PDB file of C-alpha atoms in Angstrom:
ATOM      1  CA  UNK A  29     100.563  90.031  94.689  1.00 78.00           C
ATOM      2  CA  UNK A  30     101.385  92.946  96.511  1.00 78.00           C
ATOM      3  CA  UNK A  31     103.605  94.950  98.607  1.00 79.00           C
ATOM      4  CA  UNK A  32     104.245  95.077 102.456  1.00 81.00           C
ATOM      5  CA  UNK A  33     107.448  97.235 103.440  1.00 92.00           C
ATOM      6  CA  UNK A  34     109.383  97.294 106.584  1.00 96.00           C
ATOM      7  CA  UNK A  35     109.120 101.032 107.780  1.00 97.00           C
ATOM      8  CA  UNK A  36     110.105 102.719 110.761  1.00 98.00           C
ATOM      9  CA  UNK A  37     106.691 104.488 112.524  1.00 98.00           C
ATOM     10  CA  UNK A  38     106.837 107.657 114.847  1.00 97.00           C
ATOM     11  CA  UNK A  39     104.057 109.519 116.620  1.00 96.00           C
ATOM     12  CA  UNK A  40     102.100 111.942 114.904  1.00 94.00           C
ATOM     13  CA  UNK A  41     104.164 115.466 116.041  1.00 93.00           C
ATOM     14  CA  UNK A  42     107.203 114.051 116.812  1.00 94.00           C
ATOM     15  CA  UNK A  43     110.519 115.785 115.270  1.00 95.00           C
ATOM     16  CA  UNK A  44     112.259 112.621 114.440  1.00 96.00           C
ATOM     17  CA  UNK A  45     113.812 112.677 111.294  1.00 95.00           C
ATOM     18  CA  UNK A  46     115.718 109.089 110.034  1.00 96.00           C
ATOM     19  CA  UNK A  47     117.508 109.269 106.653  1.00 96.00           C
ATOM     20  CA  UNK A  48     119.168 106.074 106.946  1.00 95.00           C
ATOM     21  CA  UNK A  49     119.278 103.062 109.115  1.00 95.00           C
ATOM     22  CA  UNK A  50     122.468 104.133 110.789  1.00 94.00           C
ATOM     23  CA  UNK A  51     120.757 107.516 111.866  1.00 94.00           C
ATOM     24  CA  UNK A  52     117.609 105.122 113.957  1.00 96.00           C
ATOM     25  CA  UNK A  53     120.256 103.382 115.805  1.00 95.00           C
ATOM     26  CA  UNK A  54     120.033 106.898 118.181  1.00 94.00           C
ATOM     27  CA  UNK A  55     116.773 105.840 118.737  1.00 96.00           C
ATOM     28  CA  UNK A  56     114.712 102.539 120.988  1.00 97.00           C
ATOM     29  CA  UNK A  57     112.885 101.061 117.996  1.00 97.00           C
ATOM     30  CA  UNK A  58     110.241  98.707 118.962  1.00 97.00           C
ATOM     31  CA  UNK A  59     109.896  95.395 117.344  1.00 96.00           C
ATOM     32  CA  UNK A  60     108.826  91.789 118.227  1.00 92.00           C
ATOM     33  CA  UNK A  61     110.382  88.655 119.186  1.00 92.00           C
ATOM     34  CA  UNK A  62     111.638  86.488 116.245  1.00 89.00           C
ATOM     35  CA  UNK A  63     109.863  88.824 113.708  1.00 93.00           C
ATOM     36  CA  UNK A  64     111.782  89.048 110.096  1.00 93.00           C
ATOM     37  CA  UNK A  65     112.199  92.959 110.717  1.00 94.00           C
ATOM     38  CA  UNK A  66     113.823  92.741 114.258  1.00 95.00           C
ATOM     39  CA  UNK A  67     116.004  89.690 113.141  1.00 95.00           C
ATOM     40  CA  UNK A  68     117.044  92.080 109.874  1.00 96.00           C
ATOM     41  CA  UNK A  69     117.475  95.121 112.423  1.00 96.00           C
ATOM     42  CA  UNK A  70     119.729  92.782 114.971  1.00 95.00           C
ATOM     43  CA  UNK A  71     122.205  91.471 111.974  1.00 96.00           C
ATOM     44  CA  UNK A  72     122.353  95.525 111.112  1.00 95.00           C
ATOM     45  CA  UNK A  73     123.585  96.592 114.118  1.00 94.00           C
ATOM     46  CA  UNK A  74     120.669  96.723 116.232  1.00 93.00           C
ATOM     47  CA  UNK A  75     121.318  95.520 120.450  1.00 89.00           C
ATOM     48  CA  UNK A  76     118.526  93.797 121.453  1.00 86.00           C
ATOM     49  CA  UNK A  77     118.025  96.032 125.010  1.00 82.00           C
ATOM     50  CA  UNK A  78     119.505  99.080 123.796  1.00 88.00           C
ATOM     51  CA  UNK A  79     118.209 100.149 120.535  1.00 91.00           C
ATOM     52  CA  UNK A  80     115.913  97.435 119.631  1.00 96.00           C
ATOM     53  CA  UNK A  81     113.457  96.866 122.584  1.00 96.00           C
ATOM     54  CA  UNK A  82     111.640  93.634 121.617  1.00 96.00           C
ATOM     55  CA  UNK A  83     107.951  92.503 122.899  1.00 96.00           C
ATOM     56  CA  UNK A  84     106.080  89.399 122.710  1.00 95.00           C
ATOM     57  CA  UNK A  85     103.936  91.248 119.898  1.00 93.00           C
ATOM     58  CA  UNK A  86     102.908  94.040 117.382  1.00 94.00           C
ATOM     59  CA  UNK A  87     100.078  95.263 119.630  1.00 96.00           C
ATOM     60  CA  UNK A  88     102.754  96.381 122.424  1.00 97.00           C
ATOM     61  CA  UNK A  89     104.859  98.256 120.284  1.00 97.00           C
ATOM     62  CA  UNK A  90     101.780 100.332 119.216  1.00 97.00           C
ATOM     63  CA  UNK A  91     101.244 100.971 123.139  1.00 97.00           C
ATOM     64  CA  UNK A  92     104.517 101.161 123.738  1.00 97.00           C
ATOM     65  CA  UNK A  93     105.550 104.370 120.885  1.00 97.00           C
ATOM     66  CA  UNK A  94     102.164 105.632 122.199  1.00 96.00           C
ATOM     67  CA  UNK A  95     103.061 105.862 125.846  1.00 95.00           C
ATOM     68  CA  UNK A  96     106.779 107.096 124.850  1.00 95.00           C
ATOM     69  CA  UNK A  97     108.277 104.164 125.733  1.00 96.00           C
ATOM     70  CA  UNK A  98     109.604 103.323 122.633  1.00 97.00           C
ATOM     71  CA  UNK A  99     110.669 106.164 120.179  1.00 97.00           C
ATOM     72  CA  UNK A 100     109.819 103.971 116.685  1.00 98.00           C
ATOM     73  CA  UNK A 101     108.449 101.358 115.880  1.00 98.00           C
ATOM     74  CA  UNK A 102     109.746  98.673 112.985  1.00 97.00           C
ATOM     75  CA  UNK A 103     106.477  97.170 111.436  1.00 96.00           C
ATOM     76  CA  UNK A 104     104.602  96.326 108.515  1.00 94.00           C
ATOM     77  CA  UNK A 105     103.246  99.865 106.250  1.00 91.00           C
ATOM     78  CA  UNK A 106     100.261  98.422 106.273  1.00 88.00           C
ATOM     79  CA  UNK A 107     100.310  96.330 109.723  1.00 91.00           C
ATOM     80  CA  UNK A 108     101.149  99.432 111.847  1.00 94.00           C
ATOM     81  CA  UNK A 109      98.396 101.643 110.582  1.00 93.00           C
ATOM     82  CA  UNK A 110      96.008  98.692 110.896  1.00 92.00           C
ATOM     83  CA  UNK A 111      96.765  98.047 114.520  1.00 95.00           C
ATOM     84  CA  UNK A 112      97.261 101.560 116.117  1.00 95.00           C
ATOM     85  CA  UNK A 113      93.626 102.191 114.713  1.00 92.00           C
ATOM     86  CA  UNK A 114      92.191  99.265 115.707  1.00 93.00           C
ATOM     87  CA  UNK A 115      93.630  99.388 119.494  1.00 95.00           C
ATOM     88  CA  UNK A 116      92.875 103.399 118.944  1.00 94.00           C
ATOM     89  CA  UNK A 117      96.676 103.896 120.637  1.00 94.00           C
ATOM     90  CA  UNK A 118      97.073 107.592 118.244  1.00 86.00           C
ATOM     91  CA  UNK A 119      98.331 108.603 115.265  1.00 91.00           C
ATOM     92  CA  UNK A 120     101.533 107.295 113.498  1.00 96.00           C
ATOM     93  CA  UNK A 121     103.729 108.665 110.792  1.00 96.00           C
ATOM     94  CA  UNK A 122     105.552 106.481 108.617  1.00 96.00           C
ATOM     95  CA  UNK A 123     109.352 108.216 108.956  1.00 97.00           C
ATOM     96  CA  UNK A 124     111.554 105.565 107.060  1.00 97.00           C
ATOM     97  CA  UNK A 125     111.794 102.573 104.760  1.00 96.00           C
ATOM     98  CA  UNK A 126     113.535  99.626 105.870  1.00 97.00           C
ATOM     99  CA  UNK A 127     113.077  97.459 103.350  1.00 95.00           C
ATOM    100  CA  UNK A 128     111.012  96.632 100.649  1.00 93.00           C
ATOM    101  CA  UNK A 129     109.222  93.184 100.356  1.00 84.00           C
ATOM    102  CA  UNK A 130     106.758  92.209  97.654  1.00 84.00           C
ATOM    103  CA  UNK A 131     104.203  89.410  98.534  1.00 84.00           C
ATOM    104  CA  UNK A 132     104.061  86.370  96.208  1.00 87.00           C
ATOM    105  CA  UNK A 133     101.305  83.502  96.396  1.00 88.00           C
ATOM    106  CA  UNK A 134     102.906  79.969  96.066  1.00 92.00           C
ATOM    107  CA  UNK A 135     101.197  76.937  94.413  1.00 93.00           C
ATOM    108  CA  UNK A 136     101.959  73.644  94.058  1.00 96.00           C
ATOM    109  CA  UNK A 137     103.534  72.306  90.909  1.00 94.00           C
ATOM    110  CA  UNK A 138     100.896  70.573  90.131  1.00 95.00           C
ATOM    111  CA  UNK A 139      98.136  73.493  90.189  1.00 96.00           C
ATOM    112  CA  UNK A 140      96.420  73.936  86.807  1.00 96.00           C
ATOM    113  CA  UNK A 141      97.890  76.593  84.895  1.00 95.00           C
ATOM    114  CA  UNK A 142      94.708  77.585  83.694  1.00 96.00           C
ATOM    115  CA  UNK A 143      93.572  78.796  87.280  1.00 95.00           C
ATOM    116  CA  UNK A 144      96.976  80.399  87.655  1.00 94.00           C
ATOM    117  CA  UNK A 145      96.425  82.642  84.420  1.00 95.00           C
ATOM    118  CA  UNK A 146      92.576  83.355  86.106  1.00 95.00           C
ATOM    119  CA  UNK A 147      94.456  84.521  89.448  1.00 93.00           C
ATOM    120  CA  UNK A 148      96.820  86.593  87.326  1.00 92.00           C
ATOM    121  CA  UNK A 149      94.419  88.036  85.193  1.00 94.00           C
ATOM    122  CA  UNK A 150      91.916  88.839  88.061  1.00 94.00           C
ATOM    123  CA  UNK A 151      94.962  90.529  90.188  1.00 92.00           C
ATOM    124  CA  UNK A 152      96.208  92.525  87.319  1.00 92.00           C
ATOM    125  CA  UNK A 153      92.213  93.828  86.794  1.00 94.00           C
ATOM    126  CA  UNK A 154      92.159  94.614  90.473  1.00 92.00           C
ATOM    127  CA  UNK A 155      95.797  96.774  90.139  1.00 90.00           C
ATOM    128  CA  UNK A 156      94.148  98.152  87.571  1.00 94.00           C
ATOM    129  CA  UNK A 157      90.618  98.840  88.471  1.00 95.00           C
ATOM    130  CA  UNK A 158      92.796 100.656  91.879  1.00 91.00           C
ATOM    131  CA  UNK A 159      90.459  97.173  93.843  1.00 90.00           C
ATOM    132  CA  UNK A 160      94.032  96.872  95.717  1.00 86.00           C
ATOM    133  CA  UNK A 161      94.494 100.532  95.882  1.00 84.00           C
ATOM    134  CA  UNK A 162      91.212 100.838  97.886  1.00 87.00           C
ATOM    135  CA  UNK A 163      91.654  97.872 100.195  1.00 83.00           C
ATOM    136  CA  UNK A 164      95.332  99.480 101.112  1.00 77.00           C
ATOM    137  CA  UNK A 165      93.564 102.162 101.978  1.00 77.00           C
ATOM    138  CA  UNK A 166      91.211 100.573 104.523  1.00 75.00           C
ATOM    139  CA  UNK A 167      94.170  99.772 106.790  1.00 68.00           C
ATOM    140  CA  UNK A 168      95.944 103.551 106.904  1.00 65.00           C
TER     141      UNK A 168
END
């Protein structure tokens, strides 16, 4: 139904350039306890204390790469933006792609496959239409 990418965030101005995972492991990358991204960063190579500095949630990290304590931060492309505007902690720049992950609904085997075909149908209209486009857009 979608997309929502793991990406590595810096502050707006900062020189950091990341061309590959192995080149952020210079760098303390914020993430969050027990989060799919951290746990993907830790069985990469990533030492929880050293270059992965975890926090209890997504709204620290934004603090956090704002105050310099943290010099990226591993989030959701769309999650990031969302919450750095919304807690007003400064601009971010999305520097590098972890990982892409597509978002799927799930229904149970039983569901009618006539409303399945109606969900289709109305999410391909909305790719089309740019409906999903535009509501991306609300959270950059």
């Amino acid at each position: 139904i979608g997309e929502s990418n793991w990406v590595l965030f810096k502050k707006k101005g900062s020189e950091i350039k990341i061309n590959s995972l192995e080149d952020a492991k210079k760098y303390k990358i914020g993430g969050y306890n027990d989060d799919a991204t951290a746990e993907y960063l830790k069985k990469n190579g990533f030492i929880s204390g050293k270059s992965l500095i975890l926090a209890n949630n997504e709204v620290q990290n934004a603090f956090k790469l704002e105050a310099g304590r943290i010099d990226l931060w591993a989030t959701g492309t769309l999650l990031g933006p969302y919450i750095s505007k919304s807690e007003k902690t400064g601009n971010i720049v999305e520097v590098f792609t972890i990982k892409k992950s597509d978002l799927y609904a799930a229904f149970n085997k039983r569901t009618d496959d006539s409303l399945i075909k109606k969900l289709n149908d109305l999410l391909n209209h909305m790719n089309k239409d740019k409906t999903i486009e535009k509501i991306n857009k609300k959270y950059k």
